[in-house]
mmCIF file of C-alpha atoms in Angstrom:
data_model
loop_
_atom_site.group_PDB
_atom_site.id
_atom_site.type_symbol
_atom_site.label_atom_id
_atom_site.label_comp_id
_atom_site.label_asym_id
_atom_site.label_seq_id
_atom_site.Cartn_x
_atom_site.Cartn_y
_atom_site.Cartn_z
ATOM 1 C CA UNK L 29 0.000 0.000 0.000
ATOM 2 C CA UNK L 30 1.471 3.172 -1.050
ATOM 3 C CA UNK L 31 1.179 6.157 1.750
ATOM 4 C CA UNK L 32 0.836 9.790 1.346
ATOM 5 C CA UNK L 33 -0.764 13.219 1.932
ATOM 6 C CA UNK L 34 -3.208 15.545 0.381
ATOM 7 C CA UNK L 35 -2.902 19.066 0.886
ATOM 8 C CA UNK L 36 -5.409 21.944 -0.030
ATOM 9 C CA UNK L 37 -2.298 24.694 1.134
ATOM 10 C CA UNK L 38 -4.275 26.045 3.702
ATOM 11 C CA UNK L 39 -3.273 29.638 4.866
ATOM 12 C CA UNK L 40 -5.124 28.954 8.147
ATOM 13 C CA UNK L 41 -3.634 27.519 11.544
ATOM 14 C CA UNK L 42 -6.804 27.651 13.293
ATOM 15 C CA UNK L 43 -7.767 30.888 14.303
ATOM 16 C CA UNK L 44 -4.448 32.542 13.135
ATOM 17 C CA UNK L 45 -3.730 33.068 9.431
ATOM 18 C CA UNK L 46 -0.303 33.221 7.896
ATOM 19 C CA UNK L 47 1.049 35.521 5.325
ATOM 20 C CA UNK L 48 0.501 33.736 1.793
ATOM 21 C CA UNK L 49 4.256 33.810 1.343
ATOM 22 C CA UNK L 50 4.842 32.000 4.788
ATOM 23 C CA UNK L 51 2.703 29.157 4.203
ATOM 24 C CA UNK L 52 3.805 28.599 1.391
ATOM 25 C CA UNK L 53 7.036 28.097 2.240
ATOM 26 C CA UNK L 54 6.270 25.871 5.033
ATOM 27 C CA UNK L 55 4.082 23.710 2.738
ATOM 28 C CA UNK L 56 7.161 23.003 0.366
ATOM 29 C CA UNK L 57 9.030 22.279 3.384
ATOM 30 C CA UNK L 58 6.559 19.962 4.635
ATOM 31 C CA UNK L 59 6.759 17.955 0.806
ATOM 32 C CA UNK L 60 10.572 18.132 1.417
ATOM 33 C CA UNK L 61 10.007 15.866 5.059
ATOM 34 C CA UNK L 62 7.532 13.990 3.610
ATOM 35 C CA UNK L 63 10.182 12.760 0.599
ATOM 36 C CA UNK L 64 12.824 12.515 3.212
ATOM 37 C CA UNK L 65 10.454 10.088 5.574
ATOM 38 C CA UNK L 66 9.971 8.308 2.598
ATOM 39 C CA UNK L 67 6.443 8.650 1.920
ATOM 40 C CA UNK L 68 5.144 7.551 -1.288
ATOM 41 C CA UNK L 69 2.753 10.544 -2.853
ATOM 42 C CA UNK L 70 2.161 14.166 -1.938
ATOM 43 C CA UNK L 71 -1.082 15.770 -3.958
ATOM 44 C CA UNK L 72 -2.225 19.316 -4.165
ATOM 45 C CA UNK L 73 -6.052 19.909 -4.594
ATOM 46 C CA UNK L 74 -7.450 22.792 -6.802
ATOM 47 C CA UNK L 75 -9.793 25.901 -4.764
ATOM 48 C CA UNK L 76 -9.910 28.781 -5.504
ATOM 49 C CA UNK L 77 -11.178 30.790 -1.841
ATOM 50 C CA UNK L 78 -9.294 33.036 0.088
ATOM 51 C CA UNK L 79 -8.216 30.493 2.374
ATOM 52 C CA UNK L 80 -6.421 28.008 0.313
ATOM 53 C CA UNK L 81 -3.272 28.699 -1.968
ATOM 54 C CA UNK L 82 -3.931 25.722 -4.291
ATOM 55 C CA UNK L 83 -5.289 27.889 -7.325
ATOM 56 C CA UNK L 84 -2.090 26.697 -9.657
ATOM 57 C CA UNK L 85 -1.275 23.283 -7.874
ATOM 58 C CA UNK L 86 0.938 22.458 -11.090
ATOM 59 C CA UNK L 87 3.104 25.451 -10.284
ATOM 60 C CA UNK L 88 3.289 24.439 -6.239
ATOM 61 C CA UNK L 89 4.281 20.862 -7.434
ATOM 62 C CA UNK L 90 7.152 21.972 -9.809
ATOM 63 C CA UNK L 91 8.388 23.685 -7.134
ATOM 64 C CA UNK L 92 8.406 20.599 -4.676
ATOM 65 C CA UNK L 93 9.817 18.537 -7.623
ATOM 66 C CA UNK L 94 12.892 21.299 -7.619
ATOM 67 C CA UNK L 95 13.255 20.774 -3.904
ATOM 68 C CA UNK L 96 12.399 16.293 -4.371
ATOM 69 C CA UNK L 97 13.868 13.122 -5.299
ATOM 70 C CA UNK L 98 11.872 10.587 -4.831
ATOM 71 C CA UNK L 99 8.068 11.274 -3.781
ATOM 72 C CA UNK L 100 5.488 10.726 -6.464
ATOM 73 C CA UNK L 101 3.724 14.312 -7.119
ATOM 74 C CA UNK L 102 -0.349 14.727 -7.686
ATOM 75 C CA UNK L 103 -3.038 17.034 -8.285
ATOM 76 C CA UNK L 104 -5.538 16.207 -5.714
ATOM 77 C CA UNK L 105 -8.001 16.925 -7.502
ATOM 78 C CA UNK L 106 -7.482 18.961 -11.062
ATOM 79 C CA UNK L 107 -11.218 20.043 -11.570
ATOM 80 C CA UNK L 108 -11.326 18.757 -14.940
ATOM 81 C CA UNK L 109 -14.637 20.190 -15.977
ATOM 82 C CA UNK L 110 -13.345 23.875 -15.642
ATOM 83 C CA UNK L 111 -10.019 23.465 -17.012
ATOM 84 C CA UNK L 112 -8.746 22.910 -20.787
ATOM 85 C CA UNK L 113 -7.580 19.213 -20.988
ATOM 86 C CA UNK L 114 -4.852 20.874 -23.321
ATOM 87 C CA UNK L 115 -3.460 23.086 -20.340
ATOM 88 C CA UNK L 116 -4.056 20.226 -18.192
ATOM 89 C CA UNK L 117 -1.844 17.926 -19.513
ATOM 90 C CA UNK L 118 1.132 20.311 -20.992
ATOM 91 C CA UNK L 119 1.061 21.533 -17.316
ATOM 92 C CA UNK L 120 1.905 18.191 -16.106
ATOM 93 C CA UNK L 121 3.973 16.984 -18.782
ATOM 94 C CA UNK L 122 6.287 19.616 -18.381
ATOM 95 C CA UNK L 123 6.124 18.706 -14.258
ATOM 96 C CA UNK L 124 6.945 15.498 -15.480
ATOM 97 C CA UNK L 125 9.959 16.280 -16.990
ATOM 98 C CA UNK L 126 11.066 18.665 -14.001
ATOM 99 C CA UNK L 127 10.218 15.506 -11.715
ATOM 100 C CA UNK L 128 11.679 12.910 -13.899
ATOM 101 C CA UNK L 129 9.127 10.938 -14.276
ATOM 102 C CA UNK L 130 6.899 11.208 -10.904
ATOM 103 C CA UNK L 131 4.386 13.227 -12.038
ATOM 104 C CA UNK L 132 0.648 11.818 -11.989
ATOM 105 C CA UNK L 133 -3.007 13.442 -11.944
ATOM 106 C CA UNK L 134 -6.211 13.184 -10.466
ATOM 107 C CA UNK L 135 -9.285 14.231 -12.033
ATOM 108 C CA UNK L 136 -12.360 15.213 -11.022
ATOM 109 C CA UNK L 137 -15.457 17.220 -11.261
ATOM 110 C CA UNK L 138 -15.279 19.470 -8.408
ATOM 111 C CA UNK L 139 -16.945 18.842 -5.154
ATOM 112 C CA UNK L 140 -16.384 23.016 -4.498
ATOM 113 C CA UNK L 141 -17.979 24.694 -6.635
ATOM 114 C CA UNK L 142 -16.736 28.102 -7.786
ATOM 115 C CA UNK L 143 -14.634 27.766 -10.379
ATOM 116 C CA UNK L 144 -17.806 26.926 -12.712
ATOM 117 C CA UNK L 145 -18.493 31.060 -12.559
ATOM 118 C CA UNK L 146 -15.141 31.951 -12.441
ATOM 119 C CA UNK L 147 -14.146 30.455 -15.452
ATOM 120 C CA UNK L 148 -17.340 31.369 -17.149
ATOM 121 C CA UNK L 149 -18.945 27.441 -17.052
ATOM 122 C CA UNK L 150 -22.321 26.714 -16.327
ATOM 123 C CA UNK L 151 -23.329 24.181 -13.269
ATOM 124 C CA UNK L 152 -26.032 22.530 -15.629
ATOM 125 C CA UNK L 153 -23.169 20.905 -17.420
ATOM 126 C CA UNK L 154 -21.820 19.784 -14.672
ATOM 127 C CA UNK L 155 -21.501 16.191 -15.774
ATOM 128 C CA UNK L 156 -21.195 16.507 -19.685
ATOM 129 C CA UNK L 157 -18.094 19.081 -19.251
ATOM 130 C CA UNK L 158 -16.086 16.491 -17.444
ATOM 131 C CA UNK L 159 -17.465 13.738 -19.541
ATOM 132 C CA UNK L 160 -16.089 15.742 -22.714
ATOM 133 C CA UNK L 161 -12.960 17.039 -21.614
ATOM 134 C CA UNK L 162 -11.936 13.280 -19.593
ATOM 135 C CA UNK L 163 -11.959 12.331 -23.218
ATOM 136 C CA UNK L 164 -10.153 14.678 -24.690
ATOM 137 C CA UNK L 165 -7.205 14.731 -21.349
ATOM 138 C CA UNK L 166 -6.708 10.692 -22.510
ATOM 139 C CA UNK L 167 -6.738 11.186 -26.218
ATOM 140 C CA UNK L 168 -3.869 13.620 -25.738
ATOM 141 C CA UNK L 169 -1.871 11.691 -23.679
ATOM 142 C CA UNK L 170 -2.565 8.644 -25.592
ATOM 143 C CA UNK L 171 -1.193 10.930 -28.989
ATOM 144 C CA UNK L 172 1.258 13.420 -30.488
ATOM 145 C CA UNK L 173 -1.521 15.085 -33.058
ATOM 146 C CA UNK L 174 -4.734 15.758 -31.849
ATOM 147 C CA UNK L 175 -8.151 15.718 -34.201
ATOM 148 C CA UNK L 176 -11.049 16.303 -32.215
ATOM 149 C CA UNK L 177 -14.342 18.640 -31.740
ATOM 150 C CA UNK L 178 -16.707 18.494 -29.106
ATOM 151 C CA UNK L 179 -19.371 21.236 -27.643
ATOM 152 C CA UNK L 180 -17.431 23.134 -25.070
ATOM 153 C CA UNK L 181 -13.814 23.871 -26.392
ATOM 154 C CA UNK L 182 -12.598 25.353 -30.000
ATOM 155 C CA UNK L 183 -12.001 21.958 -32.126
ATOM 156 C CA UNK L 184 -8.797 20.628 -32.968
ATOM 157 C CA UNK L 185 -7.415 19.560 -36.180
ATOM 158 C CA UNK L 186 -4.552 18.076 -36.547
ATOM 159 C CA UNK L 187 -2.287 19.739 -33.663
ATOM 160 C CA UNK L 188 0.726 18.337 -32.025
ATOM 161 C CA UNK L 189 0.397 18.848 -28.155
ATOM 162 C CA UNK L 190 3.924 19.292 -26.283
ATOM 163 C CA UNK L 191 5.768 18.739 -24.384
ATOM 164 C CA UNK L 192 5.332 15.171 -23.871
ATOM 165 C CA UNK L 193 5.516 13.709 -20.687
ATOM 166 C CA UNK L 194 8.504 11.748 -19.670
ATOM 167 C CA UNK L 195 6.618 8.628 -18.596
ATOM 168 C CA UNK L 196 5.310 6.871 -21.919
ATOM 169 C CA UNK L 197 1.130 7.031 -20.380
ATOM 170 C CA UNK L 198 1.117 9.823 -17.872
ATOM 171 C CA UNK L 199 -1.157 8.281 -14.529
ATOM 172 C CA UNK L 200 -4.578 9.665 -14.712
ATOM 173 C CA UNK L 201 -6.402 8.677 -11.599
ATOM 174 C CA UNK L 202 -10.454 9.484 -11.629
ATOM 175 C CA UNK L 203 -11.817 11.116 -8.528
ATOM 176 C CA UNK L 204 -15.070 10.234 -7.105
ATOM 177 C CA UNK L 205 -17.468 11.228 -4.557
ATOM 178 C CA UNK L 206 -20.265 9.221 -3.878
ATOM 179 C CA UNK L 207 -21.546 8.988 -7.447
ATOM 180 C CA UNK L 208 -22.473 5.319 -8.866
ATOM 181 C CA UNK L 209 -22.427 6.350 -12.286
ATOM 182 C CA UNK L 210 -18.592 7.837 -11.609
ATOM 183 C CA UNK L 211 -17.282 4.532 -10.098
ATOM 184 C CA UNK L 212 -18.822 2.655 -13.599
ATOM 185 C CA UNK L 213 -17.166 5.660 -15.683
ATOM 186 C CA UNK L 214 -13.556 4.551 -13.931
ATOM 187 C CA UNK L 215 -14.279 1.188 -14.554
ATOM 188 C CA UNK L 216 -15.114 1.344 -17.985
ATOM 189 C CA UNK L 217 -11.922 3.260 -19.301
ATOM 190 C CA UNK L 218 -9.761 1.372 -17.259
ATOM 191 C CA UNK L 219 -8.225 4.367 -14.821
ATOM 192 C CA UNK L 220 -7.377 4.289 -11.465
ATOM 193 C CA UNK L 221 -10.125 5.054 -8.681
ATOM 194 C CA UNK L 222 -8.983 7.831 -6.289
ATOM 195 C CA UNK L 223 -12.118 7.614 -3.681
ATOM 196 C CA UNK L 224 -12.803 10.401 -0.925
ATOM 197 C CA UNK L 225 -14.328 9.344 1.922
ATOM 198 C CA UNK L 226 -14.816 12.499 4.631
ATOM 199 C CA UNK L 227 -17.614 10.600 6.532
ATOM 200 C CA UNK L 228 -19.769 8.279 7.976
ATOM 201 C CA UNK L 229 -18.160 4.265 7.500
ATOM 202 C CA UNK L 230 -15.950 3.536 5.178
ATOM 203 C CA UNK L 231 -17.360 -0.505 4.762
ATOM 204 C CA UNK L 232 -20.556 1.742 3.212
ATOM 205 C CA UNK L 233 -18.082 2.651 0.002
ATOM 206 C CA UNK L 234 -17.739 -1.044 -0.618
ATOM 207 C CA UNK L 235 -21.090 -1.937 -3.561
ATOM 208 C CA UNK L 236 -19.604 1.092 -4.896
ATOM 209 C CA UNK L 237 -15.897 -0.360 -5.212
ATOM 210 C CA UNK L 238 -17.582 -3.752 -6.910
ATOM 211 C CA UNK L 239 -19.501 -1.257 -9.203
ATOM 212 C CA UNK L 240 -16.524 0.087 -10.931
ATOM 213 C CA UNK L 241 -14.196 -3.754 -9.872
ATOM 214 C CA UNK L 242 -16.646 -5.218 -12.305
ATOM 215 C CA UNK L 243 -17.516 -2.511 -14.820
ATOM 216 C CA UNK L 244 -13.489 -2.410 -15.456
ATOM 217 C CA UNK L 245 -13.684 -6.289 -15.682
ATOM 218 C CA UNK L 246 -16.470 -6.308 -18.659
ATOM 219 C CA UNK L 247 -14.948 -3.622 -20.273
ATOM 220 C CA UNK L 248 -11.503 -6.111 -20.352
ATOM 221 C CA UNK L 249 -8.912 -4.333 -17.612
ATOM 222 C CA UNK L 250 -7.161 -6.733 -15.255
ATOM 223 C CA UNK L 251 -7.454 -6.480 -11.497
ATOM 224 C CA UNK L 252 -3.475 -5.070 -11.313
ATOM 225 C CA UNK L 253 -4.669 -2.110 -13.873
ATOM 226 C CA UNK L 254 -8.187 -1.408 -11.754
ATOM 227 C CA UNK L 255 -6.208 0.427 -8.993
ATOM 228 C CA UNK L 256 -8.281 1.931 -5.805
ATOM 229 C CA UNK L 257 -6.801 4.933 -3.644
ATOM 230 C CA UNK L 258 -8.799 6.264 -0.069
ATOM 231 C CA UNK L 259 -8.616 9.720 0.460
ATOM 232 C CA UNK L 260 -9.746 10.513 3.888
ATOM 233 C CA UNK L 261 -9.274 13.069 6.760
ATOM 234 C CA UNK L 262 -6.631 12.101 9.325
ATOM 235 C CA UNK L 263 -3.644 12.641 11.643
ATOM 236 C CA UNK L 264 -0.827 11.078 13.652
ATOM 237 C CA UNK L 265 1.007 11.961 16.950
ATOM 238 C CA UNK L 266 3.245 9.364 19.057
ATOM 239 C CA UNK L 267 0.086 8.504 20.961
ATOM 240 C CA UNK L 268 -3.591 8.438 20.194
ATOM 241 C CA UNK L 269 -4.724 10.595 23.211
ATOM 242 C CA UNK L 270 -2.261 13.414 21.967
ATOM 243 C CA UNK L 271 -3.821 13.038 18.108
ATOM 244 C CA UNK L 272 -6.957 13.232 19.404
ATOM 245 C CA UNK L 273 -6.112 16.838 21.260
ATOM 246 C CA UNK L 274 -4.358 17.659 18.978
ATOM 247 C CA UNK L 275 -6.696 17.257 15.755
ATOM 248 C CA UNK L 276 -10.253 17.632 17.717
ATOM 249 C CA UNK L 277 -10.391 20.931 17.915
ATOM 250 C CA UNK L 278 -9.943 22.462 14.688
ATOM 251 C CA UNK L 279 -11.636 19.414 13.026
ATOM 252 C CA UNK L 280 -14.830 20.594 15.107
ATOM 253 C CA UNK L 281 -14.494 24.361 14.198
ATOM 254 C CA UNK L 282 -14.006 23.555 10.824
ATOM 255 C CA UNK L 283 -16.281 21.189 9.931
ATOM 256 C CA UNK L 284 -19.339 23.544 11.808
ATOM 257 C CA UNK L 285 -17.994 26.557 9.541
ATOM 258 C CA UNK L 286 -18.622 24.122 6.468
ATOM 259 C CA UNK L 287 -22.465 22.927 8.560
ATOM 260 C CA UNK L 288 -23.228 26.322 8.635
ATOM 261 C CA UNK L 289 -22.547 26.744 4.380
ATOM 262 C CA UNK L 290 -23.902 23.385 3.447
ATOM 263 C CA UNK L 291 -26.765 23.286 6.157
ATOM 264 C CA UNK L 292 -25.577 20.421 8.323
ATOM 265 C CA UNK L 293 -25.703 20.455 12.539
ATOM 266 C CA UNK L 294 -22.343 21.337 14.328
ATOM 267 C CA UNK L 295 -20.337 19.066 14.797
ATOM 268 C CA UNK L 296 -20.250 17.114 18.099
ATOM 269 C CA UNK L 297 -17.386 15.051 20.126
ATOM 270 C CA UNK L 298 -19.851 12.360 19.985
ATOM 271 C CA UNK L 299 -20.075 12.270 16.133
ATOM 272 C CA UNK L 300 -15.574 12.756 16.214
ATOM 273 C CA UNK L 301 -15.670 9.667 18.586
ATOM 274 C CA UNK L 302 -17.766 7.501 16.240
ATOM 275 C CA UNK L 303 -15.391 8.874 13.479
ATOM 276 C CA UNK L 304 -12.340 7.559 15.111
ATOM 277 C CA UNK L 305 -13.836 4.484 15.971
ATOM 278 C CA UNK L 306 -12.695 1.270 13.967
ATOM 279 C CA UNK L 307 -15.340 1.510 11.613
ATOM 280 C CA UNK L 308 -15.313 5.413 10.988
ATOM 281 C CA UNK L 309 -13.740 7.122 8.157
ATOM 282 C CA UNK L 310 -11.197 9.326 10.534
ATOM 283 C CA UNK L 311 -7.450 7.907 10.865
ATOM 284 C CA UNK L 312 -6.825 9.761 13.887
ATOM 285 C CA UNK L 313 -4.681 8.239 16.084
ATOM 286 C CA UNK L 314 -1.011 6.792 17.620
ATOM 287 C CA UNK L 315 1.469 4.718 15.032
ATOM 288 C CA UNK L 316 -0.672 1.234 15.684
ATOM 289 C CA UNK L 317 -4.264 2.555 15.635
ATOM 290 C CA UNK L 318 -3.455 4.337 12.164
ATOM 291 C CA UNK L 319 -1.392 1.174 10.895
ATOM 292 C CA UNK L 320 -4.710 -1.363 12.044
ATOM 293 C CA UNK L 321 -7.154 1.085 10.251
ATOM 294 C CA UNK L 322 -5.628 1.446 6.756
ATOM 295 C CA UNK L 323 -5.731 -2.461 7.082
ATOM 296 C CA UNK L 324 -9.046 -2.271 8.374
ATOM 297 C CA UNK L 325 -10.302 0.334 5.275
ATOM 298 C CA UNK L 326 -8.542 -1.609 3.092
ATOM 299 C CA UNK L 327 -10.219 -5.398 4.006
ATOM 300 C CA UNK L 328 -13.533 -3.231 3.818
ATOM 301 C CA UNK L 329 -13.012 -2.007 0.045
ATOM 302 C CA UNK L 330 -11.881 -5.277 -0.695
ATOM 303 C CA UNK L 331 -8.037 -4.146 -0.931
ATOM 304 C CA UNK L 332 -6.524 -0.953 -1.728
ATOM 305 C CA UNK L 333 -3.424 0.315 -2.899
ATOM 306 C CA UNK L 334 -3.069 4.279 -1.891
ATOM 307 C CA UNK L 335 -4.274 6.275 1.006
ATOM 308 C CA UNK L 336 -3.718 9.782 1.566
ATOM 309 C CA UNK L 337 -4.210 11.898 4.609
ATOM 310 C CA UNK L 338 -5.823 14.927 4.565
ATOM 311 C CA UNK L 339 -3.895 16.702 7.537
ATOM 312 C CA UNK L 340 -3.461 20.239 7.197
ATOM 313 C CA UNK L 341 -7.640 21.131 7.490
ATOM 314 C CA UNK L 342 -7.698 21.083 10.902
ATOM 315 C CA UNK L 343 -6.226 24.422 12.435
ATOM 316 C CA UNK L 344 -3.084 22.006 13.189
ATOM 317 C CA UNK L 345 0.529 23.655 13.293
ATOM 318 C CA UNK L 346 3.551 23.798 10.840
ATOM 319 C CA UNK L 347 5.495 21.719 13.862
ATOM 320 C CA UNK L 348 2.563 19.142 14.629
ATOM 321 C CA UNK L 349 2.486 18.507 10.420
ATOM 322 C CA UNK L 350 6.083 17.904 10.528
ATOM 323 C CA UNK L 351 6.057 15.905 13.527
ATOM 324 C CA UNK L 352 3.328 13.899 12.051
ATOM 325 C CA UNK L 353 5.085 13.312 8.377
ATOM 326 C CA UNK L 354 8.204 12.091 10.405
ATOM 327 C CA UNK L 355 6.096 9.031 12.414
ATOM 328 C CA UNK L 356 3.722 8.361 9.148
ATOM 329 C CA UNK L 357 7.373 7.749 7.222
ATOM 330 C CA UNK L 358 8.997 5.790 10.095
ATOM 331 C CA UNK L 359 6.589 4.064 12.029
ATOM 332 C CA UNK L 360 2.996 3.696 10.347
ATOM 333 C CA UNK L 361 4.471 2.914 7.069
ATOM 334 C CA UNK L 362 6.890 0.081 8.133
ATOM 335 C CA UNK L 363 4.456 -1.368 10.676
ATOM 336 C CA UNK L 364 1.194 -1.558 7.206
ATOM 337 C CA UNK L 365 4.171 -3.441 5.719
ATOM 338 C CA UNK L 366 4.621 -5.815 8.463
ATOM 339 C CA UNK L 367 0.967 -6.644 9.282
ATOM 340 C CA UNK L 368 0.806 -6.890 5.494
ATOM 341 C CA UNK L 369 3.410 -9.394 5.198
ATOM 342 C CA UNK L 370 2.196 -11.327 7.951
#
């Protein structure tokens, strides 16, 4: 199981904001430890709100690559639908080549919301912009010269796209919500499954899982190209009580800001508790709880072969995201191997 960390590059530590120029500096620093501590993937999601600094994640990523030798680098997630697949994929080509070769994607359609106006889309087409431009992103990385015309972008006749990546298929991973007809889509062209999970029971993702599992089988994929990645809120310290006071409180103020938007209840220590538990989503917790619940999310999805923590959405410091790289590299990742092995 390959290990890493999803990062919107918040500006916020709690109730105290950094300068933009700050935090970003201490979020390439942070992609620098988590190389070092030998953690597998680091991805960079796409917002565009005052709070996050992940507007241009290609350009934060070619930065890290600069500063990286080994750590697979990731959009996490490119909103597809508002972007032009063209763009898309000469920005990450060209991180390819400034990574040598550890450059990967993952699409989606946007679970926030306001690029659709920004970029002058419409929310009706939600579905059939990503559907168009998905196919377009794979036809270019699949050729040199492009042909092609659909309803939302300028056609194309005959154009060479570069640069080309360094890796011969650049990794497109699909990300999905809770959408059954998304899980088919992955299935049916073969892509890796990037799967966020922010709530509830992770065992409840599992139909899902089989949907796309046997939509990739029909469609002729083998099991070893039908990859599945869990994206999912969490944190480490050396013991569980100290994750737990650590991450609790800016989890709770955070997720009742977002109740307040999206009309859901605050958020109570009752509902963290059941979060934490064995079945919930949350991998909060000392080196051996977080070790036994990636085994435990991964036995309910039927296997999986990437998780990613989302760490730096709960108000927690520079030093505590450092702190928590450093035991993720050296303690949770050797002891999933172990339990794995045996």
């Amino acid at each position: 199981m390959e290990i890493g960390i999803d990062s919107f590059a918040s500006a916020m530590y709690g109730s105290r904001t950094l300068n933009s120029v700050d935090a970003m500096e201490q979020l390439l620093e942070r992609i620098v430890q988590a190389d070092e501590a030998g953690l597998a993937i680091y991805g960079i999601g796409e917002h565009h709100k005052k709070e996050f600094l992940d507007s241009a994640p290609a350009v934060i990523l070619a930065a890290a690559a600069a500063k990286t030798k080994n750590i697979r680098l990731t959009s996490a997630v490119t909103v597809l639908s508002t972007s032009d697949p063209v763009r898309v994929y000469q920005n990450f080509a060209t991180l390819d080549l400034i990574s040598k070769g550890r450059a990967e994607l993952v699409v989606g359609r946007g679970s926030a919301i306001e690029s659709y106006p920004l970029f002058g889309f419409e929310l009706n087409d939600y579905d059939a912009l990503f559907k168009e431009k998905l196919e377009l992103l794979l036809k270019i990385r699949e050729n040199e010269f492009i042909t092609w015309s659909g309803k939302f972008r300028p056609a194309i006749k005959n154009q060479p796209i570069y640069p080309r990546s360094t890796q011969s298929k650049l990794p497109v991973w699909l990300g999905v919500g809770g959408t059954p007809e998304s899980f088919v889509r992955a299935g049916a062209l073969g892509l890796p499954l990037m799967v966020a999970i922010i709530g509830g029971e992770t065992a409840r993702f599992r139909p899902l899982i089989d949907l796309y599992r046997k939509a990739g089988k029909d469609a002729g994929f083998t099991s070893d190209q039908l990859k599945v990645g869990l994206h999912s809120p969490g944190y480490v310290a050396k013991t569980t009580g100290q994750a737990i006071a650590d991450y609790y409180p800016g989890y709770a103020e955070l997720w009742t800001k977002a109740g307040k938007e999206r009309g859901w209840p605050p958020v109570t220590k009752a509902q963290f508790e059941a979060s934490i538990a064995p079945k919930g989503v949350l991998v909060v917790g000392g080196p051996e709880q977080v070790a036994e619940k990636l085994l435990r999310h991964s036995e309910a999805l039927g296997g999986i072969d990437r998780f990613t923590f989302q760490m730096d959405n709960a108000g927690l410091s520079h030093e505590q995201l450092l702190n928590a790289i450093e035991i993720i590299g050296k303690e949770v990742i050797p002891l999933v191997n172990r339990m794995i092995i045996s």
